[in-house]
Amino acid sequence: MATPPDPAQLAAEKDLLRELEHAPMTKRWRGYLKFIGPGYLQSAMTLGSGTAASSLFAGAVFGYDLLWVAPLGMLLGILVMSVVSHQTLSTGQRVLPAMAKYANKWLAWGFAVAAVIASIVWHFPQYNLAAAVLTDATDTIGVEGVPRMAASGFVLVWAVGLSLTYGKSSKMVRVYESFLKYTVWGIVLLLAWVVTQTETDWGGVLGGFIPSLPETKGGINSIEVVVAGVAAAVGINMLLLYPYSLLARGWGREHRGVARFDLFTGMLIPYALASSLMVIAAANTLHASGAEVTKGAAVSTLARVLGDVIGPVSGRMLFDLGILAMTLSTITLHMVVCGFVAMEWFGLPFGSTKQRLFTLLPVPGVFAPMLWSDYAVWLAMPTTIICGAMLPIAYIGFLILQRSKAYLGDDRPTGGRAVVATGGLILAMAVIVTSLTFYLINKFG
């Protein structure tokens, strides 16, 4: 948004997309591949501590039984984000002002505030996990005794420096987003290697995609893992950042098809693969060996997901670096979300000093290792559930916008398309509300 795309290049891009719209499916998909990007940004944002924790605990404690959770959560998220992309690209309007004008001002405020709160809350488990894997990595190479707060401080410096490049260096942003893309696929390939090198019960894997709730084991309740897994797939801050990432690229009505393609290829497929492979790898190693995995499980214990196959040192290092990359990308994008909210509600110029200062709102998360070092991985579970409880605020806002003739005009879906779009929003909201209700009943009786 600080460096808009070249108008001539954008016009040529739109002409090509208009041609592809009537091309055969295979040719159209090949053409779409060169445009994908915003979906990977969302994959990098959601593949953080919440996904890592829910997937690792699901596989280590319950084997294949909870494989169905992450794909279900992401599929529901894709349904919602498809609606968001249609709204944004049809109107060209920024989401918060549009929601304030055509839905409800206070609902838009609630969406913005909830996105900021979620970014702040989610920062704590990111720093907690990042510091834990950094100190585990230093222990592995023989540099023992590094304080976790020192490691957390290092992550803070890196994240602040990188988040401030948004609006300052478009080249750095492109390099960073490419790094996110390769990180996502690197994690997928590494976990796939573990699965191929271990004994996998493929019948059990297929059965794991059938919803079930196994009994509590080791003090870990499957309902808690399910709710955290669903909530980790799509966060309310992702729903806020996504439409801005579309507009920042100059995308418009001609990009609606490629946006849907991007969500499936850049978000659904990498996320479903990464989370499912993580569950299977944890089941094949930790669960199969009978390792005791509790809420206080150390990173070194969970690193056996790779260590048992690749090697006690190299596997542990790769595990630590992979998890670190996941947390760093999420930390940076959470900070960017806070900056966008400040820009919208206070009219701050993008890239201005005040707008950049708002990106620092989640910084208190750096103190997480001081408070919850005994729960290096598990802290992501309750915090993810808290953030997931805010999702209905956004869903209600987008549902009202979807039915607004004044907002969408002739682009408001009718007939079967309207049923699918509206039904997807209602279904996603029903699933998150129902799962949270079961969680609260189970926890508090």
PDB file of C-alpha atoms in Angstrom, residues 27-299:
ATOM      1  CA  LYS A  27      -4.979 -23.497 -18.797  1.00  0.00           C
ATOM      2  CA  ARG A  28      -6.766 -21.141 -16.412  1.00  0.00           C
ATOM      3  CA  TRP A  29      -5.184 -22.759 -13.369  1.00  0.00           C
ATOM      4  CA  ARG A  30      -1.710 -22.648 -14.938  1.00  0.00           C
ATOM      5  CA  GLY A  31      -2.216 -18.959 -15.593  1.00  0.00           C
ATOM      6  CA  TYR A  32      -3.420 -18.341 -12.050  1.00  0.00           C
ATOM      7  CA  LEU A  33      -0.257 -19.854 -10.540  1.00  0.00           C
ATOM      8  CA  LYS A  34       1.819 -16.750 -11.328  1.00  0.00           C
ATOM      9  CA  PHE A  35      -0.524 -14.528  -9.288  1.00  0.00           C
ATOM     10  CA  ILE A  36      -0.892 -16.451  -6.038  1.00  0.00           C
ATOM     11  CA  GLY A  37       0.508 -14.822  -2.884  1.00  0.00           C
ATOM     12  CA  PRO A  38      -2.026 -13.502  -0.324  1.00  0.00           C
ATOM     13  CA  GLY A  39      -2.986 -17.073   0.570  1.00  0.00           C
ATOM     14  CA  TYR A  40       0.617 -17.909   1.473  1.00  0.00           C
ATOM     15  CA  LEU A  41       0.687 -14.822   3.677  1.00  0.00           C
ATOM     16  CA  GLN A  42      -2.284 -16.246   5.596  1.00  0.00           C
ATOM     17  CA  SER A  43      -0.662 -19.711   5.740  1.00  0.00           C
ATOM     18  CA  ALA A  44       2.450 -18.183   7.280  1.00  0.00           C
ATOM     19  CA  MET A  45       0.331 -16.274   9.778  1.00  0.00           C
ATOM     20  CA  THR A  46      -1.744 -19.248  10.906  1.00  0.00           C
ATOM     21  CA  LEU A  47       1.142 -21.743  10.957  1.00  0.00           C
ATOM     22  CA  GLY A  48       2.313 -20.531  14.343  1.00  0.00           C
ATOM     23  CA  SER A  49       2.317 -21.771  17.908  1.00  0.00           C
ATOM     24  CA  GLY A  50      -1.423 -22.559  17.933  1.00  0.00           C
ATOM     25  CA  THR A  51      -1.226 -24.911  14.955  1.00  0.00           C
ATOM     26  CA  ALA A  52       2.059 -26.437  16.126  1.00  0.00           C
ATOM     27  CA  ALA A  53       0.787 -27.092  19.648  1.00  0.00           C
ATOM     28  CA  SER A  54      -2.644 -28.455  18.692  1.00  0.00           C
ATOM     29  CA  SER A  55      -1.151 -30.728  15.996  1.00  0.00           C
ATOM     30  CA  LEU A  56       1.732 -32.014  18.142  1.00  0.00           C
ATOM     31  CA  PHE A  57      -0.465 -32.755  21.165  1.00  0.00           C
ATOM     32  CA  ALA A  58      -3.163 -34.298  18.948  1.00  0.00           C
ATOM     33  CA  GLY A  59      -0.720 -36.777  17.409  1.00  0.00           C
ATOM     34  CA  ALA A  60       1.443 -37.418  20.468  1.00  0.00           C
ATOM     35  CA  VAL A  61      -1.469 -38.044  22.848  1.00  0.00           C
ATOM     36  CA  PHE A  62      -4.325 -39.313  20.648  1.00  0.00           C
ATOM     37  CA  GLY A  63      -2.541 -40.817  17.639  1.00  0.00           C
ATOM     38  CA  TYR A  64      -4.498 -40.450  14.405  1.00  0.00           C
ATOM     39  CA  ASP A  65      -7.871 -39.893  16.077  1.00  0.00           C
ATOM     40  CA  LEU A  66      -7.916 -36.079  15.717  1.00  0.00           C
ATOM     41  CA  LEU A  67      -6.644 -35.779  12.146  1.00  0.00           C
ATOM     42  CA  TRP A  68     -10.037 -34.397  11.135  1.00  0.00           C
ATOM     43  CA  VAL A  69      -9.748 -31.233  13.235  1.00  0.00           C
ATOM     44  CA  ALA A  70      -7.295 -28.975  11.345  1.00  0.00           C
ATOM     45  CA  PRO A  71      -8.677 -29.608   7.809  1.00  0.00           C
ATOM     46  CA  LEU A  72     -12.203 -28.949   9.082  1.00  0.00           C
ATOM     47  CA  GLY A  73     -11.141 -25.679  10.726  1.00  0.00           C
ATOM     48  CA  MET A  74      -9.335 -24.488   7.598  1.00  0.00           C
ATOM     49  CA  LEU A  75     -12.152 -25.536   5.255  1.00  0.00           C
ATOM     50  CA  LEU A  76     -14.577 -23.436   7.284  1.00  0.00           C
ATOM     51  CA  GLY A  77     -12.055 -20.595   7.199  1.00  0.00           C
ATOM     52  CA  ILE A  78     -11.777 -20.846   3.414  1.00  0.00           C
ATOM     53  CA  LEU A  79     -15.555 -20.569   3.099  1.00  0.00           C
ATOM     54  CA  VAL A  80     -15.465 -17.335   5.101  1.00  0.00           C
ATOM     55  CA  MET A  81     -12.428 -15.882   3.353  1.00  0.00           C
ATOM     56  CA  SER A  82     -13.924 -16.622  -0.065  1.00  0.00           C
ATOM     57  CA  VAL A  83     -16.852 -14.429   0.939  1.00  0.00           C
ATOM     58  CA  VAL A  84     -14.446 -11.749   2.185  1.00  0.00           C
ATOM     59  CA  SER A  85     -12.471 -11.775  -1.070  1.00  0.00           C
ATOM     60  CA  HIS A  86     -15.679 -11.486  -3.130  1.00  0.00           C
ATOM     61  CA  GLN A  87     -16.832  -8.515  -1.085  1.00  0.00           C
ATOM     62  CA  THR A  88     -13.480  -6.724  -1.155  1.00  0.00           C
ATOM     63  CA  LEU A  89     -12.691  -7.287  -4.834  1.00  0.00           C
ATOM     64  CA  SER A  90     -16.224  -6.464  -6.000  1.00  0.00           C
ATOM     65  CA  THR A  91     -16.369  -3.137  -4.171  1.00  0.00           C
ATOM     66  CA  GLY A  92     -12.706  -2.131  -3.826  1.00  0.00           C
ATOM     67  CA  GLN A  93     -13.516  -0.829  -0.354  1.00  0.00           C
ATOM     68  CA  ARG A  94     -11.395  -1.325   2.749  1.00  0.00           C
ATOM     69  CA  VAL A  95     -13.061  -3.662   5.196  1.00  0.00           C
ATOM     70  CA  LEU A  96     -13.287  -1.578   8.394  1.00  0.00           C
ATOM     71  CA  PRO A  97     -14.772   1.592   6.860  1.00  0.00           C
ATOM     72  CA  ALA A  98     -17.143  -0.577   4.791  1.00  0.00           C
ATOM     73  CA  MET A  99     -18.335  -2.505   7.842  1.00  0.00           C
ATOM     74  CA  ALA A 100     -18.817   0.719   9.798  1.00  0.00           C
ATOM     75  CA  LYS A 101     -20.887   2.255   6.979  1.00  0.00           C
ATOM     76  CA  TYR A 102     -22.962  -0.656   5.715  1.00  0.00           C
ATOM     77  CA  ALA A 103     -23.218  -2.933   8.754  1.00  0.00           C
ATOM     78  CA  ASN A 104     -22.736  -1.296  12.143  1.00  0.00           C
ATOM     79  CA  LYS A 105     -20.128   1.143  13.429  1.00  0.00           C
ATOM     80  CA  TRP A 106     -19.837  -0.579  16.805  1.00  0.00           C
ATOM     81  CA  LEU A 107     -19.560  -3.975  15.162  1.00  0.00           C
ATOM     82  CA  ALA A 108     -16.682  -2.638  13.051  1.00  0.00           C
ATOM     83  CA  TRP A 109     -15.056  -1.240  16.194  1.00  0.00           C
ATOM     84  CA  GLY A 110     -15.516  -4.617  17.860  1.00  0.00           C
ATOM     85  CA  PHE A 111     -13.872  -6.338  14.883  1.00  0.00           C
ATOM     86  CA  ALA A 112     -10.902  -3.963  14.992  1.00  0.00           C
ATOM     87  CA  VAL A 113     -10.427  -4.123  18.756  1.00  0.00           C
ATOM     88  CA  ALA A 114     -10.820  -7.920  18.791  1.00  0.00           C
ATOM     89  CA  ALA A 115      -8.177  -8.244  16.049  1.00  0.00           C
ATOM     90  CA  VAL A 116      -5.748  -6.151  18.112  1.00  0.00           C
ATOM     91  CA  ILE A 117      -6.519  -8.050  21.333  1.00  0.00           C
ATOM     92  CA  ALA A 118      -6.077 -11.386  19.536  1.00  0.00           C
ATOM     93  CA  SER A 119      -2.727 -10.211  18.143  1.00  0.00           C
ATOM     94  CA  ILE A 120      -1.583  -9.227  21.633  1.00  0.00           C
ATOM     95  CA  VAL A 121      -2.847 -12.410  23.328  1.00  0.00           C
ATOM     96  CA  TRP A 122      -1.389 -14.667  20.625  1.00  0.00           C
ATOM     97  CA  HIS A 123       1.978 -12.955  20.950  1.00  0.00           C
ATOM     98  CA  PHE A 124       2.574 -14.548  24.359  1.00  0.00           C
ATOM     99  CA  PRO A 125       2.634 -18.187  23.181  1.00  0.00           C
ATOM    100  CA  GLN A 126       4.644 -17.222  20.090  1.00  0.00           C
ATOM    101  CA  TYR A 127       7.442 -15.710  22.198  1.00  0.00           C
ATOM    102  CA  ASN A 128       7.176 -18.502  24.762  1.00  0.00           C
ATOM    103  CA  LEU A 129       7.656 -21.163  22.097  1.00  0.00           C
ATOM    104  CA  ALA A 130      10.257 -19.199  20.107  1.00  0.00           C
ATOM    105  CA  ALA A 131      12.398 -18.688  23.209  1.00  0.00           C
ATOM    106  CA  ALA A 132      12.075 -22.371  24.143  1.00  0.00           C
ATOM    107  CA  VAL A 133      13.211 -23.671  20.735  1.00  0.00           C
ATOM    108  CA  LEU A 134      16.057 -21.127  20.580  1.00  0.00           C
ATOM    109  CA  THR A 135      17.437 -22.224  23.942  1.00  0.00           C
ATOM    110  CA  ASP A 136      16.922 -25.874  23.002  1.00  0.00           C
ATOM    111  CA  ALA A 137      18.875 -25.271  19.785  1.00  0.00           C
ATOM    112  CA  THR A 138      21.760 -23.627  21.667  1.00  0.00           C
ATOM    113  CA  ASP A 139      21.782 -26.515  24.164  1.00  0.00           C
ATOM    114  CA  THR A 140      21.968 -28.955  21.258  1.00  0.00           C
ATOM    115  CA  ILE A 141      25.112 -27.350  19.833  1.00  0.00           C
ATOM    116  CA  GLY A 142      26.748 -27.212  23.268  1.00  0.00           C
ATOM    117  CA  VAL A 143      26.036 -23.597  24.256  1.00  0.00           C
ATOM    118  CA  GLU A 144      24.081 -24.289  27.418  1.00  0.00           C
ATOM    119  CA  GLY A 145      22.543 -21.940  29.942  1.00  0.00           C
ATOM    120  CA  VAL A 146      21.213 -19.250  27.571  1.00  0.00           C
ATOM    121  CA  PRO A 147      18.398 -17.479  29.494  1.00  0.00           C
ATOM    122  CA  ARG A 148      15.017 -17.765  27.839  1.00  0.00           C
ATOM    123  CA  MET A 149      14.389 -14.051  28.328  1.00  0.00           C
ATOM    124  CA  ALA A 150      17.580 -13.338  26.368  1.00  0.00           C
ATOM    125  CA  ALA A 151      16.337 -15.563  23.552  1.00  0.00           C
ATOM    126  CA  SER A 152      12.937 -13.845  23.694  1.00  0.00           C
ATOM    127  CA  GLY A 153      14.654 -10.453  23.487  1.00  0.00           C
ATOM    128  CA  PHE A 154      16.534 -11.566  20.379  1.00  0.00           C
ATOM    129  CA  VAL A 155      13.224 -12.544  18.744  1.00  0.00           C
ATOM    130  CA  LEU A 156      11.767  -9.142  19.661  1.00  0.00           C
ATOM    131  CA  VAL A 157      14.615  -7.239  17.984  1.00  0.00           C
ATOM    132  CA  TRP A 158      14.310  -9.342  14.831  1.00  0.00           C
ATOM    133  CA  ALA A 159      10.509  -9.004  14.676  1.00  0.00           C
ATOM    134  CA  VAL A 160      10.456  -5.247  15.253  1.00  0.00           C
ATOM    135  CA  GLY A 161      13.090  -4.643  12.608  1.00  0.00           C
ATOM    136  CA  LEU A 162      11.259  -6.747  10.049  1.00  0.00           C
ATOM    137  CA  SER A 163       7.763  -5.438  10.765  1.00  0.00           C
ATOM    138  CA  LEU A 164       8.971  -1.871  10.246  1.00  0.00           C
ATOM    139  CA  THR A 165      10.068  -2.675   6.688  1.00  0.00           C
ATOM    140  CA  TYR A 166       6.386  -2.728   5.707  1.00  0.00           C
ATOM    141  CA  GLY A 167       5.785   0.654   4.095  1.00  0.00           C
ATOM    142  CA  LYS A 168       9.503   1.390   3.957  1.00  0.00           C
ATOM    143  CA  SER A 169      11.127  -1.154   1.661  1.00  0.00           C
ATOM    144  CA  SER A 170       8.954  -2.929  -0.899  1.00  0.00           C
ATOM    145  CA  LYS A 171      11.935  -5.056  -1.936  1.00  0.00           C
ATOM    146  CA  MET A 172      12.429  -6.296   1.621  1.00  0.00           C
ATOM    147  CA  VAL A 173       8.731  -7.119   1.898  1.00  0.00           C
ATOM    148  CA  ARG A 174       8.856  -9.178  -1.313  1.00  0.00           C
ATOM    149  CA  VAL A 175      11.936 -11.031  -0.054  1.00  0.00           C
ATOM    150  CA  TYR A 176      10.233 -11.662   3.281  1.00  0.00           C
ATOM    151  CA  GLU A 177       7.009 -12.920   1.699  1.00  0.00           C
ATOM    152  CA  SER A 178       9.047 -15.285  -0.502  1.00  0.00           C
ATOM    153  CA  PHE A 179      10.753 -16.513   2.652  1.00  0.00           C
ATOM    154  CA  LEU A 180       7.333 -17.204   4.179  1.00  0.00           C
ATOM    155  CA  LYS A 181       6.261 -19.175   1.118  1.00  0.00           C
ATOM    156  CA  TYR A 182       9.349 -21.388   1.139  1.00  0.00           C
ATOM    157  CA  THR A 183       9.119 -21.812   4.924  1.00  0.00           C
ATOM    158  CA  VAL A 184       5.576 -23.157   4.606  1.00  0.00           C
ATOM    159  CA  TRP A 185       6.561 -25.724   1.971  1.00  0.00           C
ATOM    160  CA  GLY A 186       9.824 -26.551   3.750  1.00  0.00           C
ATOM    161  CA  ILE A 187       7.857 -27.565   6.834  1.00  0.00           C
ATOM    162  CA  VAL A 188       5.525 -29.695   4.698  1.00  0.00           C
ATOM    163  CA  LEU A 189       8.405 -31.534   2.994  1.00  0.00           C
ATOM    164  CA  LEU A 190      10.280 -32.143   6.253  1.00  0.00           C
ATOM    165  CA  LEU A 191       7.225 -33.681   7.917  1.00  0.00           C
ATOM    166  CA  ALA A 192       6.460 -35.730   4.801  1.00  0.00           C
ATOM    167  CA  TRP A 193       9.979 -37.192   5.045  1.00  0.00           C
ATOM    168  CA  VAL A 194       9.336 -38.288   8.637  1.00  0.00           C
ATOM    169  CA  VAL A 195       6.031 -39.913   7.676  1.00  0.00           C
ATOM    170  CA  THR A 196       7.658 -41.876   4.839  1.00  0.00           C
ATOM    171  CA  GLN A 197      10.480 -43.061   7.096  1.00  0.00           C
ATOM    172  CA  THR A 198       8.246 -44.313   9.912  1.00  0.00           C
ATOM    173  CA  GLU A 199       5.643 -47.037  10.145  1.00  0.00           C
ATOM    174  CA  THR A 200       2.295 -45.523   9.186  1.00  0.00           C
ATOM    175  CA  ASP A 201      -1.061 -47.238   9.611  1.00  0.00           C
ATOM    176  CA  TRP A 202      -2.797 -45.769   6.568  1.00  0.00           C
ATOM    177  CA  GLY A 203      -6.091 -47.363   7.546  1.00  0.00           C
ATOM    178  CA  GLY A 204      -5.827 -45.589  10.884  1.00  0.00           C
ATOM    179  CA  VAL A 205      -4.970 -42.362   9.065  1.00  0.00           C
ATOM    180  CA  LEU A 206      -8.115 -42.589   6.938  1.00  0.00           C
ATOM    181  CA  GLY A 207     -10.143 -43.361  10.060  1.00  0.00           C
ATOM    182  CA  GLY A 208      -8.656 -40.294  11.730  1.00  0.00           C
ATOM    183  CA  PHE A 209     -10.517 -38.018   9.319  1.00  0.00           C
ATOM    184  CA  ILE A 210     -13.832 -39.287  10.703  1.00  0.00           C
ATOM    185  CA  PRO A 211     -14.815 -36.985  13.595  1.00  0.00           C
ATOM    186  CA  SER A 212     -14.494 -38.572  17.036  1.00  0.00           C
ATOM    187  CA  LEU A 213     -13.638 -37.514  20.587  1.00  0.00           C
ATOM    188  CA  PRO A 214     -11.228 -39.912  22.327  1.00  0.00           C
ATOM    189  CA  GLU A 215     -11.017 -40.096  26.103  1.00  0.00           C
ATOM    190  CA  THR A 216      -8.782 -37.860  28.201  1.00  0.00           C
ATOM    191  CA  LYS A 217      -5.168 -39.058  28.379  1.00  0.00           C
ATOM    192  CA  GLY A 218      -2.336 -37.757  30.523  1.00  0.00           C
ATOM    193  CA  GLY A 219      -4.509 -34.935  31.807  1.00  0.00           C
ATOM    194  CA  ILE A 220      -5.140 -33.667  28.265  1.00  0.00           C
ATOM    195  CA  ASN A 221      -8.774 -33.475  27.185  1.00  0.00           C
ATOM    196  CA  SER A 222      -9.526 -34.119  23.517  1.00  0.00           C
ATOM    197  CA  ILE A 223     -12.242 -31.418  23.501  1.00  0.00           C
ATOM    198  CA  GLU A 224      -9.638 -28.809  24.421  1.00  0.00           C
ATOM    199  CA  VAL A 225      -7.371 -29.971  21.598  1.00  0.00           C
ATOM    200  CA  VAL A 226     -10.282 -29.930  19.134  1.00  0.00           C
ATOM    201  CA  VAL A 227     -11.399 -26.397  20.019  1.00  0.00           C
ATOM    202  CA  ALA A 228      -7.832 -25.093  19.890  1.00  0.00           C
ATOM    203  CA  GLY A 229      -7.250 -26.832  16.544  1.00  0.00           C
ATOM    204  CA  VAL A 230     -10.376 -25.323  14.970  1.00  0.00           C
ATOM    205  CA  ALA A 231      -9.615 -21.870  16.384  1.00  0.00           C
ATOM    206  CA  ALA A 232      -5.975 -22.010  15.254  1.00  0.00           C
ATOM    207  CA  ALA A 233      -6.907 -22.469  11.586  1.00  0.00           C
ATOM    208  CA  VAL A 234      -8.283 -18.960  11.011  1.00  0.00           C
ATOM    209  CA  GLY A 235      -7.919 -16.108  13.483  1.00  0.00           C
ATOM    210  CA  ILE A 236      -9.886 -12.878  13.618  1.00  0.00           C
ATOM    211  CA  ASN A 237      -6.714 -10.893  12.918  1.00  0.00           C
ATOM    212  CA  MET A 238      -6.214 -12.938   9.728  1.00  0.00           C
ATOM    213  CA  LEU A 239      -9.702 -11.968   8.590  1.00  0.00           C
ATOM    214  CA  LEU A 240      -8.723  -8.332   9.029  1.00  0.00           C
ATOM    215  CA  LEU A 241      -5.339  -8.546   7.300  1.00  0.00           C
ATOM    216  CA  TYR A 242      -6.508 -10.605   4.324  1.00  0.00           C
ATOM    217  CA  PRO A 243      -8.653  -8.007   2.491  1.00  0.00           C
ATOM    218  CA  TYR A 244      -5.907  -5.401   2.914  1.00  0.00           C
ATOM    219  CA  SER A 245      -3.347  -7.738   1.365  1.00  0.00           C
ATOM    220  CA  LEU A 246      -5.672  -8.058  -1.657  1.00  0.00           C
ATOM    221  CA  LEU A 247      -6.096  -4.305  -2.075  1.00  0.00           C
ATOM    222  CA  ALA A 248      -2.385  -3.663  -1.563  1.00  0.00           C
ATOM    223  CA  ARG A 249      -1.677  -5.710  -4.693  1.00  0.00           C
ATOM    224  CA  GLY A 250      -4.122  -3.633  -6.699  1.00  0.00           C
ATOM    225  CA  TRP A 251      -6.484  -6.571  -7.155  1.00  0.00           C
ATOM    226  CA  GLY A 252     -10.033  -5.866  -8.314  1.00  0.00           C
ATOM    227  CA  ARG A 253     -13.061  -7.508  -9.883  1.00  0.00           C
ATOM    228  CA  GLU A 254     -10.954  -9.333 -12.473  1.00  0.00           C
ATOM    229  CA  HIS A 255      -9.034 -11.067  -9.676  1.00  0.00           C
ATOM    230  CA  ARG A 256     -12.005 -12.743  -7.999  1.00  0.00           C
ATOM    231  CA  GLY A 257     -11.315 -16.097  -9.663  1.00  0.00           C
ATOM    232  CA  VAL A 258      -7.602 -16.066  -8.925  1.00  0.00           C
ATOM    233  CA  ALA A 259      -8.348 -15.055  -5.325  1.00  0.00           C
ATOM    234  CA  ARG A 260     -10.426 -18.203  -4.803  1.00  0.00           C
ATOM    235  CA  PHE A 261      -7.714 -20.283  -6.483  1.00  0.00           C
ATOM    236  CA  ASP A 262      -5.104 -18.620  -4.252  1.00  0.00           C
ATOM    237  CA  LEU A 263      -7.026 -19.497  -1.092  1.00  0.00           C
ATOM    238  CA  PHE A 264      -7.089 -23.177  -2.001  1.00  0.00           C
ATOM    239  CA  THR A 265      -3.538 -23.507  -3.338  1.00  0.00           C
ATOM    240  CA  GLY A 266      -1.781 -21.042  -1.040  1.00  0.00           C
ATOM    241  CA  MET A 267      -3.751 -21.557   2.157  1.00  0.00           C
ATOM    242  CA  LEU A 268      -5.947 -24.656   2.357  1.00  0.00           C
ATOM    243  CA  ILE A 269      -3.541 -27.158   0.765  1.00  0.00           C
ATOM    244  CA  PRO A 270      -0.310 -26.093   2.563  1.00  0.00           C
ATOM    245  CA  TYR A 271      -2.086 -25.741   5.909  1.00  0.00           C
ATOM    246  CA  ALA A 272      -3.977 -29.028   5.672  1.00  0.00           C
ATOM    247  CA  LEU A 273      -0.805 -30.833   4.576  1.00  0.00           C
ATOM    248  CA  ALA A 274       1.411 -29.262   7.250  1.00  0.00           C
ATOM    249  CA  SER A 275      -1.013 -29.827  10.128  1.00  0.00           C
ATOM    250  CA  SER A 276      -1.989 -33.360   9.052  1.00  0.00           C
ATOM    251  CA  LEU A 277       1.615 -34.420   8.497  1.00  0.00           C
ATOM    252  CA  MET A 278       2.540 -32.982  11.897  1.00  0.00           C
ATOM    253  CA  VAL A 279      -0.193 -35.059  13.554  1.00  0.00           C
ATOM    254  CA  ILE A 280       0.864 -38.232  11.688  1.00  0.00           C
ATOM    255  CA  ALA A 281       4.567 -37.656  12.416  1.00  0.00           C
ATOM    256  CA  ALA A 282       3.849 -37.140  16.136  1.00  0.00           C
ATOM    257  CA  ALA A 283       1.634 -40.239  16.171  1.00  0.00           C
ATOM    258  CA  ASN A 284       4.285 -42.370  14.425  1.00  0.00           C
ATOM    259  CA  THR A 285       7.065 -41.298  16.787  1.00  0.00           C
ATOM    260  CA  LEU A 286       5.899 -40.016  20.176  1.00  0.00           C
ATOM    261  CA  HIS A 287       2.569 -41.839  20.432  1.00  0.00           C
ATOM    262  CA  ALA A 288       3.905 -45.109  18.987  1.00  0.00           C
ATOM    263  CA  SER A 289       6.841 -45.148  21.406  1.00  0.00           C
ATOM    264  CA  GLY A 290       4.560 -44.606  24.399  1.00  0.00           C
ATOM    265  CA  ALA A 291       6.280 -41.333  25.337  1.00  0.00           C
ATOM    266  CA  GLU A 292       4.496 -39.489  28.152  1.00  0.00           C
ATOM    267  CA  VAL A 293       3.409 -36.120  26.768  1.00  0.00           C
ATOM    268  CA  THR A 294       1.791 -33.790  29.295  1.00  0.00           C
ATOM    269  CA  LYS A 295       0.880 -30.104  29.361  1.00  0.00           C
ATOM    270  CA  GLY A 296       4.357 -29.385  30.690  1.00  0.00           C
ATOM    271  CA  ALA A 297       6.097 -31.287  27.885  1.00  0.00           C
ATOM    272  CA  ALA A 298       9.482 -29.774  27.036  1.00  0.00           C
ATOM    273  CA  VAL A 299      10.513 -28.821  23.523  1.00  0.00           C
TER     274      VAL A 299
END
